[in-house]
mmCIF file of C-alpha atoms in Angstrom:
data_model
loop_
_atom_site.group_PDB
_atom_site.id
_atom_site.type_symbol
_atom_site.label_atom_id
_atom_site.label_comp_id
_atom_site.label_asym_id
_atom_site.label_seq_id
_atom_site.Cartn_x
_atom_site.Cartn_y
_atom_site.Cartn_z
ATOM 1 C CA LEU B 1 -23.082 80.566 197.125
ATOM 2 C CA ALA B 2 -24.038 78.466 194.138
ATOM 3 C CA ARG B 3 -21.615 75.645 193.479
ATOM 4 C CA ARG B 4 -20.952 73.816 190.236
ATOM 5 C CA CYS B 5 -19.990 70.176 189.999
ATOM 6 C CA THR B 6 -16.661 69.528 188.350
ATOM 7 C CA PRO B 7 -17.196 67.619 185.094
ATOM 8 C CA GLU B 8 -15.778 64.164 184.608
ATOM 9 C CA PRO B 9 -12.126 64.357 183.512
ATOM 10 C CA SER B 10 -11.552 64.185 179.788
ATOM 11 C CA ALA B 11 -8.641 62.455 178.126
ATOM 12 C CA LEU B 12 -6.991 65.873 177.799
ATOM 13 C CA THR B 13 -7.427 66.533 181.504
ATOM 14 C CA GLU B 14 -5.796 63.211 182.430
ATOM 15 C CA TYR B 15 -2.954 64.020 180.060
ATOM 16 C CA ILE B 16 -2.445 67.429 181.659
ATOM 17 C CA TRP B 17 -2.298 65.865 185.135
ATOM 18 C CA GLU B 18 0.608 63.731 183.941
ATOM 19 C CA LEU B 19 2.535 66.636 182.430
ATOM 20 C CA PRO B 20 5.002 67.092 185.301
ATOM 21 C CA SER B 21 6.302 63.546 184.815
ATOM 22 C CA LEU B 22 6.503 64.078 181.083
ATOM 23 C CA VAL B 23 8.419 67.309 181.565
ATOM 24 C CA SER B 24 10.862 65.697 183.958
ATOM 25 C CA THR B 25 11.779 62.989 181.471
ATOM 26 C CA THR B 26 11.614 65.010 178.261
ATOM 27 C CA ALA B 27 13.503 68.229 178.811
ATOM 28 C CA SER B 28 13.687 69.054 175.114
ATOM 29 C CA ARG B 29 9.941 69.573 174.684
ATOM 30 C CA ARG B 30 7.391 71.040 177.112
ATOM 31 C CA PRO B 31 3.875 70.172 175.895
ATOM 32 C CA TYR B 32 1.993 72.875 177.761
ATOM 33 C CA GLY B 33 4.594 75.499 178.575
ATOM 34 C CA ASP B 34 5.571 76.990 181.891
ATOM 35 C CA HIS B 35 2.692 75.746 184.029
ATOM 36 C CA ALA B 36 3.716 72.158 183.301
ATOM 37 C CA GLY B 37 7.394 72.772 183.924
ATOM 38 C CA ALA B 38 7.065 75.056 186.928
ATOM 39 C CA LEU B 39 7.860 72.351 189.479
ATOM 40 C CA PHE B 40 11.221 71.768 187.824
ATOM 41 C CA GLU B 41 12.295 75.337 187.110
ATOM 42 C CA PRO B 42 13.786 75.884 190.607
ATOM 43 C CA LEU B 43 15.870 72.736 190.176
ATOM 44 C CA LYS B 44 17.279 74.158 186.950
ATOM 45 C CA LEU B 45 18.053 77.451 188.688
ATOM 46 C CA ALA B 46 19.811 75.578 191.476
ATOM 47 C CA MET B 47 22.063 73.888 188.965
ATOM 48 C CA ILE B 48 22.835 77.193 187.225
ATOM 49 C CA TRP B 49 23.910 78.779 190.514
ATOM 50 C CA ARG B 50 25.594 75.578 191.718
ATOM 51 C CA CYS B 51 23.421 75.469 194.830
ATOM 52 C CA GLU B 52 23.563 72.479 197.142
ATOM 53 C CA VAL B 53 20.006 71.081 196.853
ATOM 54 C CA THR B 54 19.184 67.998 198.926
ATOM 55 C CA ILE B 55 16.115 65.980 197.991
ATOM 56 C CA ASP B 56 14.745 63.709 200.729
ATOM 57 C CA TRP B 57 13.428 60.546 199.068
ATOM 58 C CA ALA B 58 11.025 60.170 202.013
ATOM 59 C CA ALA B 59 8.925 62.730 200.138
ATOM 60 C CA VAL B 60 8.297 60.451 197.171
ATOM 61 C CA PRO B 61 5.492 58.340 198.775
ATOM 62 C CA LEU B 62 3.771 61.593 199.759
ATOM 63 C CA LEU B 63 3.552 62.973 196.229
ATOM 64 C CA PRO B 64 0.247 61.210 195.279
ATOM 65 C CA GLY B 65 -1.320 62.950 198.279
ATOM 66 C CA VAL B 66 -0.024 66.310 197.022
ATOM 67 C CA ARG B 67 -1.581 65.624 193.625
ATOM 68 C CA ALA B 68 -4.900 64.636 195.219
ATOM 69 C CA LEU B 69 -4.966 67.886 197.229
ATOM 70 C CA ALA B 70 -4.100 69.917 194.125
ATOM 71 C CA LYS B 71 -7.039 68.350 192.320
ATOM 72 C CA THR B 72 -9.383 69.609 195.063
ATOM 73 C CA ASP B 73 -8.046 73.118 194.399
ATOM 74 C CA VAL B 74 -8.960 72.742 190.730
ATOM 75 C CA ASP B 75 -12.434 71.577 191.767
ATOM 76 C CA ALA B 76 -12.759 74.624 194.058
ATOM 77 C CA ALA B 77 -11.776 77.003 191.262
ATOM 78 C CA TYR B 78 -14.264 75.466 188.874
ATOM 79 C CA ALA B 79 -17.034 75.527 191.478
ATOM 80 C CA GLY B 80 -16.302 79.060 192.634
ATOM 81 C CA ASP B 81 -15.634 80.889 189.378
ATOM 82 C CA PRO B 82 -18.549 81.159 186.905
ATOM 83 C CA ALA B 83 -16.082 82.461 184.294
ATOM 84 C CA ALA B 84 -14.262 79.119 184.165
ATOM 85 C CA ARG B 85 -15.151 77.235 180.977
ATOM 86 C CA SER B 86 -13.328 73.977 181.585
ATOM 87 C CA VAL B 87 -11.051 72.104 183.957
ATOM 88 C CA GLU B 88 -8.296 72.319 181.332
ATOM 89 C CA GLU B 89 -8.540 76.106 181.369
ATOM 90 C CA ILE B 90 -8.130 76.171 185.145
ATOM 91 C CA ILE B 91 -5.117 73.845 185.164
ATOM 92 C CA LEU B 92 -3.306 75.653 182.374
ATOM 93 C CA ALA B 93 -4.311 79.296 182.835
ATOM 94 C CA TYR B 94 -5.219 79.980 186.469
ATOM 95 C CA PRO B 95 -2.299 81.374 188.504
ATOM 96 C CA CYS B 96 -3.853 80.198 191.776
ATOM 97 C CA VAL B 97 -3.532 76.565 190.720
ATOM 98 C CA LEU B 98 0.133 77.006 189.879
ATOM 99 C CA VAL B 99 1.102 78.762 193.093
ATOM 100 C CA ILE B 100 -0.958 76.525 195.424
ATOM 101 C CA SER B 101 0.406 73.365 193.778
ATOM 102 C CA LEU B 102 3.938 74.657 194.215
ATOM 103 C CA GLN B 103 3.247 75.478 197.860
ATOM 104 C CA ARG B 104 1.746 72.066 198.547
ATOM 105 C CA LEU B 105 4.851 70.346 197.240
ATOM 106 C CA ALA B 106 7.114 72.806 199.073
ATOM 107 C CA HIS B 107 5.150 72.211 202.288
ATOM 108 C CA VAL B 108 5.924 68.478 202.223
ATOM 109 C CA LEU B 109 9.626 69.143 201.630
ATOM 110 C CA TYR B 110 9.683 71.898 204.268
ATOM 111 C CA HIS B 111 8.378 69.625 207.006
ATOM 112 C CA LEU B 112 10.813 66.896 205.988
ATOM 113 C CA GLY B 113 13.607 69.361 206.679
ATOM 114 C CA VAL B 114 14.781 69.721 203.079
ATOM 115 C CA PRO B 115 16.900 72.899 202.890
ATOM 116 C CA LEU B 116 16.500 75.682 200.330
ATOM 117 C CA LEU B 117 14.310 73.938 197.763
ATOM 118 C CA PRO B 118 10.952 74.613 199.488
ATOM 119 C CA ARG B 119 11.649 78.367 199.477
ATOM 120 C CA MET B 120 12.847 78.224 195.891
ATOM 121 C CA LEU B 121 9.579 76.595 194.852
ATOM 122 C CA THR B 122 7.364 79.126 196.598
ATOM 123 C CA GLU B 123 9.476 82.079 195.497
ATOM 124 C CA TYR B 124 9.214 80.893 191.902
ATOM 125 C CA GLY B 125 5.441 80.832 192.384
ATOM 126 C CA HIS B 126 5.659 84.319 193.908
ATOM 127 C CA GLU B 127 7.569 85.602 190.916
ATOM 128 C CA ARG B 128 5.158 84.072 188.419
ATOM 129 C CA THR B 129 1.835 84.909 190.124
ATOM 130 C CA GLY B 130 2.379 87.655 192.702
ATOM 131 C CA CYS B 131 1.175 85.313 195.458
ATOM 132 C CA ASP B 132 3.640 84.924 198.355
ATOM 133 C CA ILE B 133 2.762 81.752 200.270
ATOM 134 C CA HIS B 134 5.316 80.486 202.762
ATOM 135 C CA PRO B 135 6.016 76.744 202.515
ATOM 136 C CA GLY B 136 5.299 76.388 206.238
ATOM 137 C CA ALA B 137 1.658 77.484 205.908
ATOM 138 C CA ARG B 138 -0.868 74.672 206.440
ATOM 139 C CA ILE B 139 -3.623 74.663 203.810
ATOM 140 C CA GLY B 140 -6.668 72.385 203.704
ATOM 141 C CA ARG B 141 -8.627 70.961 200.803
ATOM 142 C CA ASN B 142 -10.548 72.879 198.154
ATOM 143 C CA PHE B 143 -8.589 76.106 198.557
ATOM 144 C CA PHE B 144 -9.352 78.882 196.032
ATOM 145 C CA ILE B 145 -7.481 82.145 195.526
ATOM 146 C CA ASP B 146 -9.456 84.310 193.111
ATOM 147 C CA HIS B 147 -7.089 86.399 190.932
ATOM 148 C CA GLY B 148 -4.014 86.630 193.170
ATOM 149 C CA PHE B 149 -1.555 88.986 194.894
ATOM 150 C CA VAL B 150 -2.000 87.464 198.324
ATOM 151 C CA VAL B 151 0.464 87.020 201.212
ATOM 152 C CA ILE B 152 0.177 84.010 203.533
ATOM 153 C CA GLY B 153 2.684 83.726 206.349
ATOM 154 C CA GLU B 154 4.636 80.777 207.721
ATOM 155 C CA THR B 155 2.383 79.887 210.678
ATOM 156 C CA ALA B 156 -0.933 80.575 208.950
ATOM 157 C CA GLU B 157 -3.431 77.728 209.019
ATOM 158 C CA ILE B 158 -6.258 77.467 206.486
ATOM 159 C CA GLY B 159 -9.099 74.974 206.736
ATOM 160 C CA ASP B 160 -11.109 73.257 204.030
ATOM 161 C CA GLU B 161 -13.180 75.094 201.382
ATOM 162 C CA VAL B 162 -11.730 78.527 202.110
ATOM 163 C CA THR B 163 -11.858 81.273 199.456
ATOM 164 C CA ILE B 164 -9.530 84.241 199.437
ATOM 165 C CA TYR B 165 -9.871 87.135 197.025
ATOM 166 C CA GLN B 166 -7.139 89.338 195.593
ATOM 167 C CA CYS B 167 -4.737 91.474 197.629
ATOM 168 C CA VAL B 168 -5.371 89.742 200.963
ATOM 169 C CA THR B 169 -2.705 89.427 203.669
ATOM 170 C CA LEU B 170 -2.718 86.733 206.319
ATOM 171 C CA GLY B 171 0.062 88.458 208.170
ATOM 172 C CA GLY B 172 2.001 88.048 211.374
ATOM 173 C CA THR B 173 2.686 90.205 214.353
ATOM 174 C CA ASP B 174 6.216 91.014 215.452
ATOM 175 C CA PRO B 175 7.236 88.232 217.856
ATOM 176 C CA ALA B 176 8.171 89.661 221.259
ATOM 177 C CA GLY B 177 11.901 89.484 221.800
ATOM 178 C CA GLY B 178 12.461 87.847 218.434
ATOM 179 C CA THR B 179 10.806 84.606 219.558
ATOM 180 C CA GLY B 180 9.036 82.601 216.843
ATOM 181 C CA GLY B 181 5.931 80.498 217.277
ATOM 182 C CA LYS B 182 2.363 81.027 216.167
ATOM 183 C CA ARG B 183 2.079 84.570 214.795
ATOM 184 C CA HIS B 184 -0.264 84.302 211.786
ATOM 185 C CA PRO B 185 -4.036 83.761 211.551
ATOM 186 C CA THR B 186 -6.043 80.565 211.537
ATOM 187 C CA ILE B 187 -8.891 80.550 208.986
ATOM 188 C CA LEU B 188 -11.424 77.806 209.657
ATOM 189 C CA ASP B 189 -13.510 75.797 207.196
ATOM 190 C CA GLY B 190 -15.707 77.593 204.688
ATOM 191 C CA ALA B 191 -14.579 81.125 205.508
ATOM 192 C CA ILE B 192 -14.364 83.814 202.806
ATOM 193 C CA VAL B 193 -11.854 86.664 202.948
ATOM 194 C CA GLY B 194 -12.782 89.627 200.737
ATOM 195 C CA SER B 195 -10.412 91.528 198.484
ATOM 196 C CA GLY B 196 -7.847 93.756 200.170
ATOM 197 C CA ALA B 197 -8.556 92.445 203.673
ATOM 198 C CA GLN B 198 -5.672 92.374 206.170
ATOM 199 C CA VAL B 199 -5.992 89.590 208.748
ATOM 200 C CA LEU B 200 -3.200 90.066 211.240
ATOM 201 C CA GLY B 201 -1.774 88.137 214.156
ATOM 202 C CA PRO B 202 -2.454 84.736 215.755
ATOM 203 C CA ILE B 203 -6.228 85.154 215.678
ATOM 204 C CA THR B 204 -8.940 82.753 214.559
ATOM 205 C CA VAL B 205 -11.540 83.424 211.872
ATOM 206 C CA GLY B 206 -14.440 81.082 212.575
ATOM 207 C CA ALA B 207 -16.006 78.556 210.226
ATOM 208 C CA LYS B 208 -18.120 80.137 207.461
ATOM 209 C CA ALA B 209 -17.230 83.651 208.616
ATOM 210 C CA ARG B 210 -17.085 86.466 206.059
ATOM 211 C CA ILE B 211 -14.402 89.180 206.025
ATOM 212 C CA GLY B 212 -15.446 92.259 204.058
ATOM 213 C CA ALA B 213 -13.288 93.921 201.434
ATOM 214 C CA ASN B 214 -10.462 96.097 202.819
ATOM 215 C CA ALA B 215 -11.254 95.142 206.402
ATOM 216 C CA VAL B 216 -8.443 95.075 208.971
ATOM 217 C CA VAL B 217 -8.963 92.151 211.340
ATOM 218 C CA THR B 218 -6.965 91.953 214.563
ATOM 219 C CA ARG B 219 -9.464 90.084 216.789
ATOM 220 C CA ASP B 220 -11.056 86.638 216.644
ATOM 221 C CA VAL B 221 -14.119 86.429 214.417
ATOM 222 C CA PRO B 222 -16.924 84.075 215.553
ATOM 223 C CA GLN B 223 -18.200 81.415 213.197
ATOM 224 C CA GLU B 224 -20.780 82.487 210.584
ATOM 225 C CA CYS B 225 -20.084 86.119 211.440
ATOM 226 C CA THR B 226 -19.535 88.950 208.941
ATOM 227 C CA VAL B 227 -17.113 91.734 209.772
ATOM 228 C CA VAL B 228 -16.335 94.923 207.847
ATOM 229 C CA GLY B 229 -14.337 98.111 208.249
ATOM 230 C CA ILE B 230 -11.231 99.343 210.079
ATOM 231 C CA PRO B 231 -10.996 97.931 212.631
ATOM 232 C CA ALA B 232 -13.216 95.093 211.481
ATOM 233 C CA ARG B 233 -16.552 94.821 213.309
ATOM 234 C CA PRO B 234 -19.891 93.222 212.549
ATOM 235 C CA PRO B 235 -22.539 95.486 211.019
ATOM 236 C CA VAL B 236 -24.740 97.096 213.682
ATOM 237 C CA SER B 237 -27.692 95.060 214.963
ATOM 238 C CA THR B 238 -26.404 91.709 213.694
ATOM 239 C CA PRO B 239 -26.403 88.634 215.987
ATOM 240 C CA CYS B 240 -22.619 88.383 216.130
ATOM 241 C CA ALA B 241 -22.126 92.057 217.049
ATOM 242 C CA ASP B 242 -22.328 91.359 220.790
ATOM 243 C CA PRO B 243 -18.803 89.889 221.268
ATOM 244 C CA PHE B 244 -17.344 93.068 219.730
ATOM 245 C CA LEU B 245 -19.237 95.599 221.854
ATOM 246 C CA GLY B 246 -16.716 95.462 224.673
#
């Protein structure tokens, strides 16, 4: 796939990156609307409902890393979507950037043991974008969700430079006897999951594999392999068809 290089950040871009801090200190005016204030909306809701929200200050040194990861998601969206006209457009108008940024922050808080707030963050993103990403999911760099309406479960693991199209589920299987543990897929680096695909259970989709639209995947997919259909299988007479013949 052709990739575009992200342009050098403009003054406006740098300003947009700083919007969350501006919003947190200036509640009376929100320069770029809901995208800028999204990280703080769950805190406001918590106060309205008098929820007990505990913030672990151990998370503060980790926030620059969250921002750096979020920037790679912007880069991925710009590189992967020919319709994108600018970085500013992606930051302010692309729902995937909002929901992934919320999940990345929630993920840090989740693994620090902060109660309630991580789920509030991701559920706010779910409400705003239709993407339901559990705060426990591990997501690598340069992650791009094209359009939205995806479900990513708690124990899902996603490598670097993965692209997921609309209406995809990375779903879990019912744990035997109610026991938790790994129950969602692992998607390795560079894989692409087509629209409507259902990838189910603790399976592995190999690096640079391709999952066709509306496929139902319940078995491991080798690296650089393409699978299609229900159940998902490689097209006939392709090199990676052999592991599926049995």
